[in-house]
C-alpha cells in the first residue's frame, strides 16, 4: 500500500469538505519523535576502484532521530551519527585503511555527523533534507533528496516509516584526499562518492502511551 507523507489525503472517495479533503483520516499520525532502527537501516557509500569496479561499504554503528511536526514544518529535524570505526566494505585490509589517517582517521575523529537545518516536502513522498555534514574536522552544508517509502505497523505493534535516497559528493572537500595514480593516467579511488541512505525509523511512544 502506498502512503503519502502529507498528513491529509486528497482522494475524495468519502465525506469531503469544501476543499476536497477527506474529513476523516484513519491513517496513523506521523507527527512526533522517531528513532532510527540500526538493524534495518543502512547508511553507506559507493566508489569506483581502479576506474572500473564499484566498491560499496556501510557503517554498521548508526544512531539517529527524527522529529516530525506537520503544524510547523520548520520544527521538523533529523540527526544521524555514524561511528567511523564501524566502516565495513567486506575487506579487512581496506577497512583498516579507511579508518587510518589517510582517510577518516577514526582515532582522532570517531564520528560522522549529519544535522538537518531544513526539511521540505517537495512532492508526493518526496522530501529535500538540508543540513550540515561533518566528516573529520570539516563541516559543509549538503542537500539530500529523500523518498518516503511508506509507513506500517510491524508485527510487534511499532509504527515504522521508511526513507531512501542518494547523494553524490566530492570526498576531497572533506579532507579525504588519499589516492594512487594508475599507469593509465587515472586514479585508484574515485574522487566522487555516492552516499546511500536506506532508513527504517520507529515512532517513539508518547508519555501517555507508555503509561497506558
GROMACS .gro file of C-alpha atoms in nm:
model
  212
    1UNK     CA    1   0.000   0.000   0.000
    2UNK     CA    2   0.136   0.342  -0.092
    3UNK     CA    3   0.128   0.628   0.154
    4UNK     CA    4   0.177   0.999   0.107
    5UNK     CA    5   0.380   1.167   0.375
    6UNK     CA    6   0.129   1.452   0.374
    7UNK     CA    7  -0.092   1.443   0.685
    8UNK     CA    8  -0.405   1.476   0.469
    9UNK     CA    9  -0.531   1.272   0.177
   10UNK     CA   10  -0.688   1.439  -0.124
   11UNK     CA   11  -0.862   1.145  -0.295
   12UNK     CA   12  -1.221   1.244  -0.215
   13UNK     CA   13  -1.382   0.900  -0.220
   14UNK     CA   14  -1.559   0.959   0.114
   15UNK     CA   15  -1.711   1.256   0.301
   16UNK     CA   16  -1.521   1.568   0.196
   17UNK     CA   17  -1.502   1.930   0.294
   18UNK     CA   18  -1.524   2.226   0.054
   19UNK     CA   19  -1.155   2.189  -0.029
   20UNK     CA   20  -1.199   1.831  -0.147
   21UNK     CA   21  -1.017   1.682   0.153
   22UNK     CA   22  -1.144   1.373   0.329
   23UNK     CA   23  -1.292   1.477   0.661
   24UNK     CA   24  -1.198   1.155   0.838
   25UNK     CA   25  -0.846   1.019   0.800
   26UNK     CA   26  -0.768   0.684   0.959
   27UNK     CA   27  -0.401   0.693   0.867
   28UNK     CA   28  -0.151   0.684   1.158
   29UNK     CA   29  -0.031   1.016   1.297
   30UNK     CA   30   0.323   1.073   1.171
   31UNK     CA   31   0.392   1.378   1.388
   32UNK     CA   32   0.620   1.316   1.683
   33UNK     CA   33   0.962   1.169   1.758
   34UNK     CA   34   1.118   0.877   1.572
   35UNK     CA   35   1.435   0.673   1.631
   36UNK     CA   36   1.640   0.503   1.363
   37UNK     CA   37   1.635   0.123   1.382
   38UNK     CA   38   2.002   0.026   1.329
   39UNK     CA   39   1.914  -0.335   1.249
   40UNK     CA   40   1.707  -0.227   0.948
   41UNK     CA   41   1.893   0.089   0.845
   42UNK     CA   42   2.183   0.107   0.601
   43UNK     CA   43   2.386   0.422   0.552
   44UNK     CA   44   2.668   0.356   0.314
   45UNK     CA   45   2.864   0.467   0.011
   46UNK     CA   46   2.996   0.350  -0.321
   47UNK     CA   47   3.313   0.447  -0.505
   48UNK     CA   48   3.496   0.341  -0.820
   49UNK     CA   49   3.806   0.127  -0.769
   50UNK     CA   50   4.075   0.139  -1.038
   51UNK     CA   51   3.828   0.328  -1.259
   52UNK     CA   52   3.631   0.011  -1.342
   53UNK     CA   53   3.466  -0.156  -1.039
   54UNK     CA   54   3.221  -0.027  -0.779
   55UNK     CA   55   3.317  -0.083  -0.417
   56UNK     CA   56   3.035  -0.047  -0.164
   57UNK     CA   57   3.057  -0.005   0.208
   58UNK     CA   58   2.844   0.091   0.506
   59UNK     CA   59   2.871   0.199   0.868
   60UNK     CA   60   2.736  -0.072   1.097
   61UNK     CA   61   2.707   0.151   1.406
   62UNK     CA   62   2.432   0.403   1.328
   63UNK     CA   63   2.220   0.612   1.565
   64UNK     CA   64   1.977   0.888   1.486
   65UNK     CA   65   1.644   1.052   1.550
   66UNK     CA   66   1.375   1.240   1.361
   67UNK     CA   67   1.124   1.493   1.485
   68UNK     CA   68   0.821   1.542   1.262
   69UNK     CA   69   0.593   1.845   1.309
   70UNK     CA   70   0.321   1.895   1.047
   71UNK     CA   71   0.179   2.202   1.224
   72UNK     CA   72   0.509   2.383   1.177
   73UNK     CA   73   0.739   2.205   0.933
   74UNK     CA   74   1.031   2.432   1.025
   75UNK     CA   75   1.041   2.243   1.354
   76UNK     CA   76   1.097   1.908   1.183
   77UNK     CA   77   1.454   1.789   1.237
   78UNK     CA   78   1.686   1.496   1.171
   79UNK     CA   79   2.018   1.397   1.325
   80UNK     CA   80   2.234   1.095   1.236
   81UNK     CA   81   2.564   0.980   1.388
   82UNK     CA   82   2.789   0.717   1.226
   83UNK     CA   83   3.078   0.557   1.412
   84UNK     CA   84   3.374   0.563   1.174
   85UNK     CA   85   3.530   0.254   1.333
   86UNK     CA   86   3.228   0.051   1.218
   87UNK     CA   87   3.302   0.101   0.847
   88UNK     CA   88   3.256  -0.225   0.659
   89UNK     CA   89   3.348  -0.291   0.295
   90UNK     CA   90   3.383  -0.669   0.338
   91UNK     CA   91   3.763  -0.641   0.323
   92UNK     CA   92   3.961  -0.612   0.649
   93UNK     CA   93   4.269  -0.453   0.492
   94UNK     CA   94   4.061  -0.192   0.311
   95UNK     CA   95   3.854  -0.119   0.622
   96UNK     CA   96   4.170  -0.065   0.830
   97UNK     CA   97   4.299   0.174   0.564
   98UNK     CA   98   3.972   0.370   0.569
   99UNK     CA   99   3.998   0.403   0.949
  100UNK     CA  100   4.356   0.532   0.922
  101UNK     CA  101   4.479   0.890   0.892
  102UNK     CA  102   4.485   0.851   0.512
  103UNK     CA  103   4.106   0.865   0.515
  104UNK     CA  104   3.865   0.906   0.811
  105UNK     CA  105   4.121   0.896   1.095
  106UNK     CA  106   3.880   0.716   1.329
  107UNK     CA  107   4.101   0.759   1.633
  108UNK     CA  108   4.105   1.140   1.607
  109UNK     CA  109   3.757   1.193   1.458
  110UNK     CA  110   3.542   0.895   1.562
  111UNK     CA  111   3.206   1.026   1.438
  112UNK     CA  112   3.047   1.133   1.113
  113UNK     CA  113   2.753   1.361   1.198
  114UNK     CA  114   2.462   1.499   0.998
  115UNK     CA  115   2.229   1.761   1.150
  116UNK     CA  116   1.941   1.898   0.947
  117UNK     CA  117   1.871   2.269   0.912
  118UNK     CA  118   1.558   2.242   0.697
  119UNK     CA  119   1.322   1.967   0.580
  120UNK     CA  120   1.083   2.035   0.292
  121UNK     CA  121   0.814   1.824   0.129
  122UNK     CA  122   0.852   1.893  -0.244
  123UNK     CA  123   0.610   1.637  -0.388
  124UNK     CA  124   0.422   1.317  -0.319
  125UNK     CA  125   0.652   1.108  -0.098
  126UNK     CA  126   0.943   1.339  -0.188
  127UNK     CA  127   1.150   1.534   0.063
  128UNK     CA  128   1.452   1.759   0.044
  129UNK     CA  129   1.661   1.748   0.360
  130UNK     CA  130   1.919   2.024   0.401
  131UNK     CA  131   2.177   2.025   0.678
  132UNK     CA  132   2.538   2.018   0.787
  133UNK     CA  133   2.756   1.712   0.727
  134UNK     CA  134   3.071   1.675   0.937
  135UNK     CA  135   3.345   1.434   0.830
  136UNK     CA  136   3.682   1.452   1.006
  137UNK     CA  137   3.717   1.820   1.104
  138UNK     CA  138   3.525   1.956   0.805
  139UNK     CA  139   3.161   2.067   0.819
  140UNK     CA  140   2.982   2.157   0.497
  141UNK     CA  141   2.618   2.220   0.402
  142UNK     CA  142   2.455   1.948   0.198
  143UNK     CA  143   2.111   1.891   0.045
  144UNK     CA  144   1.982   1.535   0.014
  145UNK     CA  145   1.675   1.427  -0.187
  146UNK     CA  146   1.485   1.163   0.012
  147UNK     CA  147   1.197   0.938  -0.089
  148UNK     CA  148   0.939   0.848   0.176
  149UNK     CA  149   0.875   0.478   0.109
  150UNK     CA  150   0.583   0.419   0.342
  151UNK     CA  151   0.458   0.369   0.696
  152UNK     CA  152   0.327   0.050   0.853
  153UNK     CA  153   0.267  -0.106   1.193
  154UNK     CA  154   0.503  -0.402   1.232
  155UNK     CA  155   0.435  -0.741   1.391
  156UNK     CA  156   0.530  -0.606   1.735
  157UNK     CA  157   0.294  -0.310   1.719
  158UNK     CA  158   0.560  -0.049   1.644
  159UNK     CA  159   0.489   0.218   1.384
  160UNK     CA  160   0.765   0.220   1.122
  161UNK     CA  161   0.846   0.467   0.846
  162UNK     CA  162   1.090   0.412   0.560
  163UNK     CA  163   1.311   0.656   0.370
  164UNK     CA  164   1.562   0.615   0.085
  165UNK     CA  165   1.796   0.845  -0.102
  166UNK     CA  166   2.135   0.902  -0.261
  167UNK     CA  167   2.367   1.199  -0.290
  168UNK     CA  168   2.699   1.236  -0.474
  169UNK     CA  169   2.981   1.428  -0.306
  170UNK     CA  170   3.349   1.502  -0.371
  171UNK     CA  171   3.538   1.332  -0.088
  172UNK     CA  172   3.829   1.575  -0.120
  173UNK     CA  173   3.608   1.854   0.016
  174UNK     CA  174   3.601   1.666   0.347
  175UNK     CA  175   3.975   1.605   0.370
  176UNK     CA  176   3.965   1.253   0.222
  177UNK     CA  177   4.241   1.319  -0.030
  178UNK     CA  178   4.449   0.999  -0.037
  179UNK     CA  179   4.488   0.840  -0.379
  180UNK     CA  180   4.725   0.650  -0.602
  181UNK     CA  181   4.789   0.720  -0.970
  182UNK     CA  182   4.740   0.442  -1.224
  183UNK     CA  183   4.967   0.382  -1.522
  184UNK     CA  184   4.672   0.467  -1.748
  185UNK     CA  185   4.656   0.816  -1.602
  186UNK     CA  186   4.353   0.751  -1.382
  187UNK     CA  187   4.325   0.705  -1.007
  188UNK     CA  188   4.289   0.404  -0.782
  189UNK     CA  189   3.994   0.552  -0.588
  190UNK     CA  190   3.735   0.781  -0.744
  191UNK     CA  191   3.707   1.133  -0.608
  192UNK     CA  192   3.328   1.128  -0.642
  193UNK     CA  193   3.149   0.917  -0.381
  194UNK     CA  194   2.780   0.826  -0.377
  195UNK     CA  195   2.620   0.834  -0.034
  196UNK     CA  196   2.338   0.579   0.009
  197UNK     CA  197   2.053   0.602   0.261
  198UNK     CA  198   1.809   0.321   0.344
  199UNK     CA  199   1.641   0.419   0.669
  200UNK     CA  200   1.384   0.249   0.890
  201UNK     CA  201   1.258   0.465   1.177
  202UNK     CA  202   1.034   0.365   1.468
  203UNK     CA  203   0.795   0.613   1.625
  204UNK     CA  204   0.868   0.679   1.989
  205UNK     CA  205   0.577   0.622   2.224
  206UNK     CA  206   0.440   0.930   2.397
  207UNK     CA  207   0.439   0.954   2.779
  208UNK     CA  208   0.064   0.880   2.771
  209UNK     CA  209   0.116   0.567   2.562
  210UNK     CA  210   0.393   0.442   2.790
  211UNK     CA  211   0.178   0.494   3.096
  212UNK     CA  212  -0.120   0.307   2.946
   0.00000   0.00000   0.00000
